[in-house]
XYZ file of C-alpha atoms in Angstrom:
390
model
C 0.033 -0.020 0.177
C 1.431 3.439 -0.760
C 0.631 6.859 0.060
C 1.151 10.001 -0.472
C 2.551 12.392 2.342
C 1.976 15.815 2.247
C 5.588 16.744 1.630
C 5.093 14.989 -2.087
C 7.204 11.618 -1.088
C 5.684 7.914 -1.487
C 5.443 6.137 1.981
C 5.353 2.657 1.874
C 2.870 0.138 3.946
C 3.336 -3.495 3.659
C 2.704 -6.616 6.026
C 5.536 -9.123 6.965
C 5.487 -12.717 5.764
C 7.308 -13.998 8.453
C 4.167 -15.156 10.003
C 3.770 -17.795 7.338
C 6.290 -20.461 7.663
C 8.329 -21.185 4.775
C 12.084 -22.119 4.440
C 12.244 -22.909 0.628
C 11.206 -20.943 -2.608
C 8.319 -23.481 -3.582
C 7.013 -22.124 -0.203
C 7.364 -18.586 -0.497
C 5.562 -19.062 -3.869
C 2.857 -20.610 -2.362
C 2.757 -18.158 0.462
C 1.820 -15.316 -2.273
C -1.179 -17.619 -3.345
C -2.491 -18.762 -0.330
C -1.860 -15.595 1.936
C -0.548 -12.261 0.308
C -2.783 -12.443 -2.449
C -6.461 -13.078 -0.455
C -5.059 -10.429 2.096
C -4.892 -7.788 -0.892
C -8.280 -9.056 -2.034
C -10.038 -8.642 1.585
C -8.409 -4.829 1.289
C -9.953 -4.464 -1.907
C -6.254 -2.950 -3.441
C -4.776 -3.663 -6.806
C -1.387 -3.686 -5.319
C -0.115 -4.560 -1.880
C 3.493 -4.211 -0.210
C 4.748 -7.516 1.635
C 7.746 -6.899 3.595
C 9.073 -10.853 2.329
C 10.950 -13.052 4.427
C 13.395 -14.946 2.254
C 15.101 -17.730 4.516
C 18.725 -18.681 3.904
C 17.506 -21.798 1.177
C 15.151 -19.310 -0.291
C 17.761 -16.954 -0.757
C 20.341 -19.027 -2.120
C 18.006 -20.792 -4.556
C 16.881 -17.449 -5.967
C 20.626 -16.103 -6.277
C 21.996 -19.046 -7.663
C 19.115 -19.132 -10.531
C 18.496 -15.849 -12.255
C 15.433 -17.609 -13.976
C 13.748 -18.306 -10.616
C 14.422 -14.646 -9.486
C 12.583 -13.681 -12.887
C 9.859 -15.869 -11.974
C 9.365 -14.675 -8.524
C 9.080 -10.955 -9.906
C 6.717 -12.363 -12.213
C 4.639 -13.727 -9.583
C 4.580 -11.019 -7.569
C 3.053 -9.007 -10.336
C 0.775 -11.225 -11.057
C -0.830 -11.422 -7.831
C -0.484 -7.717 -7.268
C 1.863 -7.662 -4.852
C 5.128 -5.591 -4.664
C 8.615 -6.054 -2.231
C 9.949 -2.773 -1.248
C 11.631 -4.159 1.942
C 12.888 -7.536 3.187
C 13.249 -9.034 6.788
C 16.345 -10.221 7.136
C 16.283 -10.626 11.066
C 15.503 -14.431 10.932
C 18.175 -16.929 9.193
C 16.145 -20.127 8.720
C 13.961 -22.204 10.883
C 11.483 -19.309 12.260
C 8.560 -22.047 11.863
C 10.241 -23.844 14.216
C 7.860 -25.748 17.530
C 10.858 -23.928 19.349
C 12.615 -20.825 18.093
C 13.833 -19.148 20.981
C 17.315 -18.031 20.713
C 18.358 -19.964 17.615
C 16.612 -16.660 15.907
C 19.840 -14.637 16.806
C 22.313 -16.914 15.032
C 24.041 -16.635 12.881
C 24.991 -12.968 14.586
C 26.965 -10.015 12.901
C 30.167 -11.813 14.233
C 30.225 -14.917 11.858
C 30.342 -14.461 8.186
C 27.142 -16.252 7.513
C 25.338 -13.176 8.328
C 27.462 -10.780 5.987
C 27.194 -13.039 3.400
C 23.534 -13.844 3.759
C 22.493 -10.030 4.185
C 24.611 -9.202 0.714
C 22.577 -11.798 -1.043
C 19.415 -10.479 0.061
C 20.389 -7.074 -1.051
C 21.424 -8.181 -4.579
C 17.878 -10.002 -4.728
C 15.999 -6.791 -3.147
C 17.647 -4.403 -6.059
C 16.150 -7.116 -8.344
C 12.692 -7.208 -6.902
C 12.010 -3.340 -6.495
C 9.003 -2.201 -8.264
C 10.642 0.002 -11.808
C 9.586 3.031 -10.232
C 10.989 2.630 -6.828
C 14.439 3.397 -6.189
C 15.182 2.486 -2.886
C 14.864 -0.471 -0.888
C 15.467 -1.644 3.110
C 16.687 -4.778 4.982
C 15.836 -5.015 8.587
C 18.777 -7.189 10.502
C 19.304 -8.436 13.750
C 20.776 -6.040 16.602
C 24.369 -7.313 16.237
C 23.883 -10.402 18.297
C 22.526 -11.957 21.652
C 24.257 -9.979 24.790
C 25.489 -12.983 25.995
C 29.033 -13.634 25.256
C 29.391 -10.364 22.993
C 32.293 -8.601 24.251
C 34.647 -5.797 22.552
C 36.165 -8.287 20.346
C 32.534 -9.061 19.260
C 31.475 -5.436 18.733
C 34.660 -4.774 16.722
C 34.258 -7.936 14.546
C 30.432 -6.890 13.691
C 31.090 -3.338 13.239
C 33.982 -4.470 10.677
C 31.419 -6.654 8.907
C 28.585 -3.934 8.561
C 31.410 -1.392 7.034
C 31.822 -4.152 4.361
C 28.522 -4.328 3.957
C 28.038 -0.733 3.500
C 30.586 -0.974 0.925
C 29.296 -3.731 -1.194
C 25.810 -1.915 -1.326
C 27.497 1.368 -2.773
C 28.963 -0.980 -5.273
C 25.683 -2.533 -6.052
C 23.291 0.751 -6.405
C 26.577 1.484 -8.940
C 25.955 -1.426 -10.459
C 21.626 -1.512 -10.545
C 20.907 1.982 -9.856
C 18.757 0.620 -7.099
C 19.982 2.363 -2.977
C 19.493 -0.685 -0.957
C 19.945 0.601 3.370
C 19.921 -1.977 6.157
C 18.386 -1.009 10.057
C 19.571 -2.471 12.770
C 16.379 -3.781 14.793
C 16.857 -3.176 18.495
C 15.412 -5.770 20.635
C 15.297 -6.335 24.268
C 18.177 -8.973 25.334
C 20.186 -7.868 22.463
C 23.438 -6.276 22.378
C 21.603 -3.764 21.086
C 18.591 -3.415 22.852
C 17.485 0.294 22.661
C 17.594 3.081 20.313
C 20.129 4.476 22.348
C 22.253 1.125 22.165
C 22.552 1.781 18.410
C 24.278 4.808 18.278
C 27.358 3.983 19.531
C 28.173 0.849 17.136
C 26.515 2.489 14.151
C 28.627 5.834 14.531
C 31.683 3.684 14.613
C 30.490 2.229 10.682
C 30.857 5.731 9.585
C 27.922 5.154 6.937
C 24.526 6.478 8.051
C 23.502 6.588 4.381
C 23.828 3.212 4.341
C 22.983 1.264 7.729
C 20.718 2.790 10.096
C 17.922 1.734 12.541
C 14.843 -0.156 12.016
C 12.392 1.262 14.988
C 10.301 -1.804 16.119
C 7.123 -0.471 17.984
C 7.034 -3.352 20.196
C 10.517 -3.533 21.192
C 10.271 0.021 21.866
C 7.561 -0.075 24.246
C 8.954 -3.484 25.984
C 11.827 -1.376 26.818
C 9.757 1.629 28.341
C 11.712 4.140 25.696
C 10.365 7.349 25.298
C 9.001 7.665 21.449
C 10.400 11.182 21.002
C 13.263 11.178 22.944
C 14.692 8.168 20.965
C 13.863 9.317 17.656
C 15.356 13.121 18.616
C 18.669 11.055 19.975
C 18.973 9.572 16.600
C 18.484 12.658 14.980
C 21.157 14.397 16.947
C 23.472 11.421 15.883
C 22.913 11.983 12.404
C 21.300 8.152 12.485
C 18.543 7.265 9.791
C 15.718 5.277 10.378
C 15.024 3.231 7.199
C 12.429 1.293 8.016
C 10.031 1.110 10.910
C 8.026 -1.823 12.200
C 4.394 -0.976 13.256
C 3.719 -3.562 16.123
C 2.357 -3.664 20.006
C 3.373 -5.460 23.106
C 1.825 -7.200 26.046
C 1.116 -4.703 28.817
C -0.012 -5.561 32.193
C -0.688 -2.504 34.333
C -1.238 -4.494 37.893
C 0.952 -7.780 37.827
C 0.499 -8.120 41.639
C -2.705 -8.829 41.139
C -3.642 -12.643 40.647
C -6.134 -12.290 37.907
C -3.367 -10.379 35.998
C -0.647 -12.987 36.203
C -3.033 -16.068 35.220
C -3.862 -13.901 32.202
C -0.446 -12.957 31.629
C 0.400 -16.962 31.702
C -1.860 -17.563 28.953
C 0.551 -15.767 26.727
C 3.639 -17.830 27.941
C 4.691 -20.245 25.114
C 7.526 -22.125 24.149
C 7.972 -21.291 20.619
C 9.302 -17.449 21.025
C 10.990 -15.597 23.471
C 8.889 -12.751 25.316
C 11.434 -10.811 27.255
C 9.978 -8.860 30.048
C 10.500 -5.702 31.317
C 9.127 -3.012 34.248
C 10.713 0.285 35.441
C 11.802 0.662 38.797
C 13.339 3.743 40.474
C 16.620 1.992 40.039
C 16.341 1.796 36.389
C 14.607 -0.916 33.704
C 14.497 -4.348 35.251
C 13.393 -7.564 33.231
C 14.195 -11.362 32.409
C 14.738 -13.191 28.951
C 11.203 -14.515 28.927
C 7.586 -14.334 29.976
C 7.381 -17.418 32.190
C 10.527 -16.781 34.008
C 8.855 -13.361 35.110
C 5.848 -15.225 36.177
C 7.925 -18.086 38.100
C 9.294 -15.874 41.079
C 10.417 -12.914 42.397
C 12.821 -11.885 39.248
C 10.573 -8.787 38.217
C 9.027 -6.403 40.811
C 5.552 -6.373 40.805
C 5.102 -2.670 41.905
C 5.059 -1.146 38.269
C 3.722 -2.053 34.792
C 4.884 -5.142 32.927
C 5.537 -5.289 29.338
C 5.986 -8.413 27.655
C 7.683 -8.813 24.121
C 4.685 -10.180 22.377
C 3.396 -9.214 19.175
C -0.184 -8.608 19.645
C -2.494 -7.873 16.596
C -2.605 -4.181 16.602
C -6.434 -4.103 15.665
C -7.646 -6.288 18.883
C -6.322 -5.702 22.108
C -6.130 -8.416 24.708
C -9.000 -8.879 26.948
C -8.711 -7.265 30.454
C -7.037 -7.038 32.775
C -4.285 -7.032 29.860
C -4.123 -4.477 27.041
C -1.611 -3.490 24.786
C 0.879 -0.920 24.032
C -1.100 0.542 20.685
C -0.588 3.952 21.817
C 2.998 3.676 21.747
C 2.666 2.641 18.125
C 0.270 5.742 17.432
C 2.746 8.089 18.862
C 5.789 6.781 17.362
C 3.803 6.875 13.963
C 3.255 10.415 14.430
C 6.744 11.175 15.086
C 8.003 9.099 12.028
C 5.822 10.436 9.261
C 3.452 13.187 11.134
C 5.745 16.115 10.445
C 6.424 18.206 7.655
C 8.997 15.399 6.102
C 9.023 11.550 7.001
C 11.414 10.082 9.105
C 11.238 6.907 6.984
C 8.964 5.721 3.879
C 8.974 2.275 4.631
C 6.170 0.705 7.378
C 5.721 -3.017 8.157
C 3.454 -4.381 10.379
C 4.975 -7.682 12.121
C 2.544 -9.663 14.301
C 4.366 -12.917 13.724
C 3.149 -14.401 16.622
C -0.759 -15.293 15.426
C -0.001 -19.063 16.042
C 1.663 -18.432 19.469
C -1.274 -16.328 20.856
C -3.559 -18.152 23.536
C -5.397 -21.255 21.785
C -8.710 -19.444 22.172
C -7.447 -16.482 19.863
C -5.571 -18.036 17.594
C -7.206 -18.037 13.499
C -8.092 -21.700 12.768
C -8.004 -21.267 9.047
C -6.067 -19.583 6.012
C -9.176 -17.427 5.534
C -9.368 -16.239 9.566
C -5.578 -15.322 9.471
C -6.229 -13.780 6.332
C -8.907 -11.414 7.962
C -6.523 -10.517 10.982
C -3.977 -9.265 8.449
C -5.785 -7.269 6.576
C -7.731 -5.261 9.466
C -4.360 -4.795 10.926
C -3.107 -3.300 7.758
C -6.823 -1.169 7.544
C -6.099 0.224 11.108
C -2.365 1.367 10.046
C -3.936 2.682 7.341
C -6.461 4.637 8.955
C -3.618 5.794 11.098
C -1.832 7.186 8.103
C -4.615 9.072 6.350
C -5.557 10.679 10.002
C -1.965 12.053 10.024
C -2.990 13.440 6.375
C -1.456 11.022 4.270
C -3.268 10.318 1.217
C -3.926 6.760 0.140
C -2.943 5.849 -3.632
C -4.168 3.621 -5.719
């Protein structure tokens, strides 16, 4: 979906296909047919943007077979779909029954991460619509924090510098500018937007490598959106891409009913880092069940958990979501005279991790939910003065 900003530029809205597990090219093509096109039809649009996730196997198949890459581009066009952004965070196995810490490997200290991201950049340059000259790729925030010290930081910085050089060459060859964005996430080496400033400033390529602002992660870490974006501006860092997602919020975690409601969201597939703010600063656990198990977190203030809940459907009381943070951040990103970013992506990948009674049981119901999220995001954008384009 495309929108005209009051300054005349085009802002793109997509949804991320990592919600549909697929590791192979055949699986990706099936996603377009079974999920993406039905979402587009529900929205009544001739064209729908998707934030494509290409796992390692799929990306290699496309890299090694130009005919397959042309075939994917043709299939996108045939189904009324377009790609301006890729989710390069998960490498493989995102559809496993247990993902947890595996999603952070390989990290930016390992050569496989640089090779994978380079492949994605080349593929995205070939997949961009003819009238779009810039693509974006979100990637993991360097590494999981444990075991990541000064040596790892230096290696990751060097890898990102090499990537920036490769992206410069790619633009010279193909005429398409590809930008990469580190996605701060609780528990990682870059947990907050503030944590991104040092490493990215050291890379020294703000035109190529910036920050992906994920509003669920931002809210989980209790970051102030205005302060976070102002700090990036002051450091000269860009926001190539933002992900619109809402976290799980529990206002009164000391109440038994609240803890019981939270327990329904503690599940074995993904990590749900949980945070609260105390007088001494931010406190947290690496998963929701750990927070519920004992005295790891104080119960005197609100808890927020890294669980991407559907934008349009807040959990039933006594829980809620951080949708107000999404709204505030979106206004700061694209509500001003000039947009801070032109690529927005709805990224609720946890539909099948919701409590059983909230999960969509059919493809049709999942498509209904994704379309409803995009419709909400569309309304937020038009309320900010953007005009939806055909």
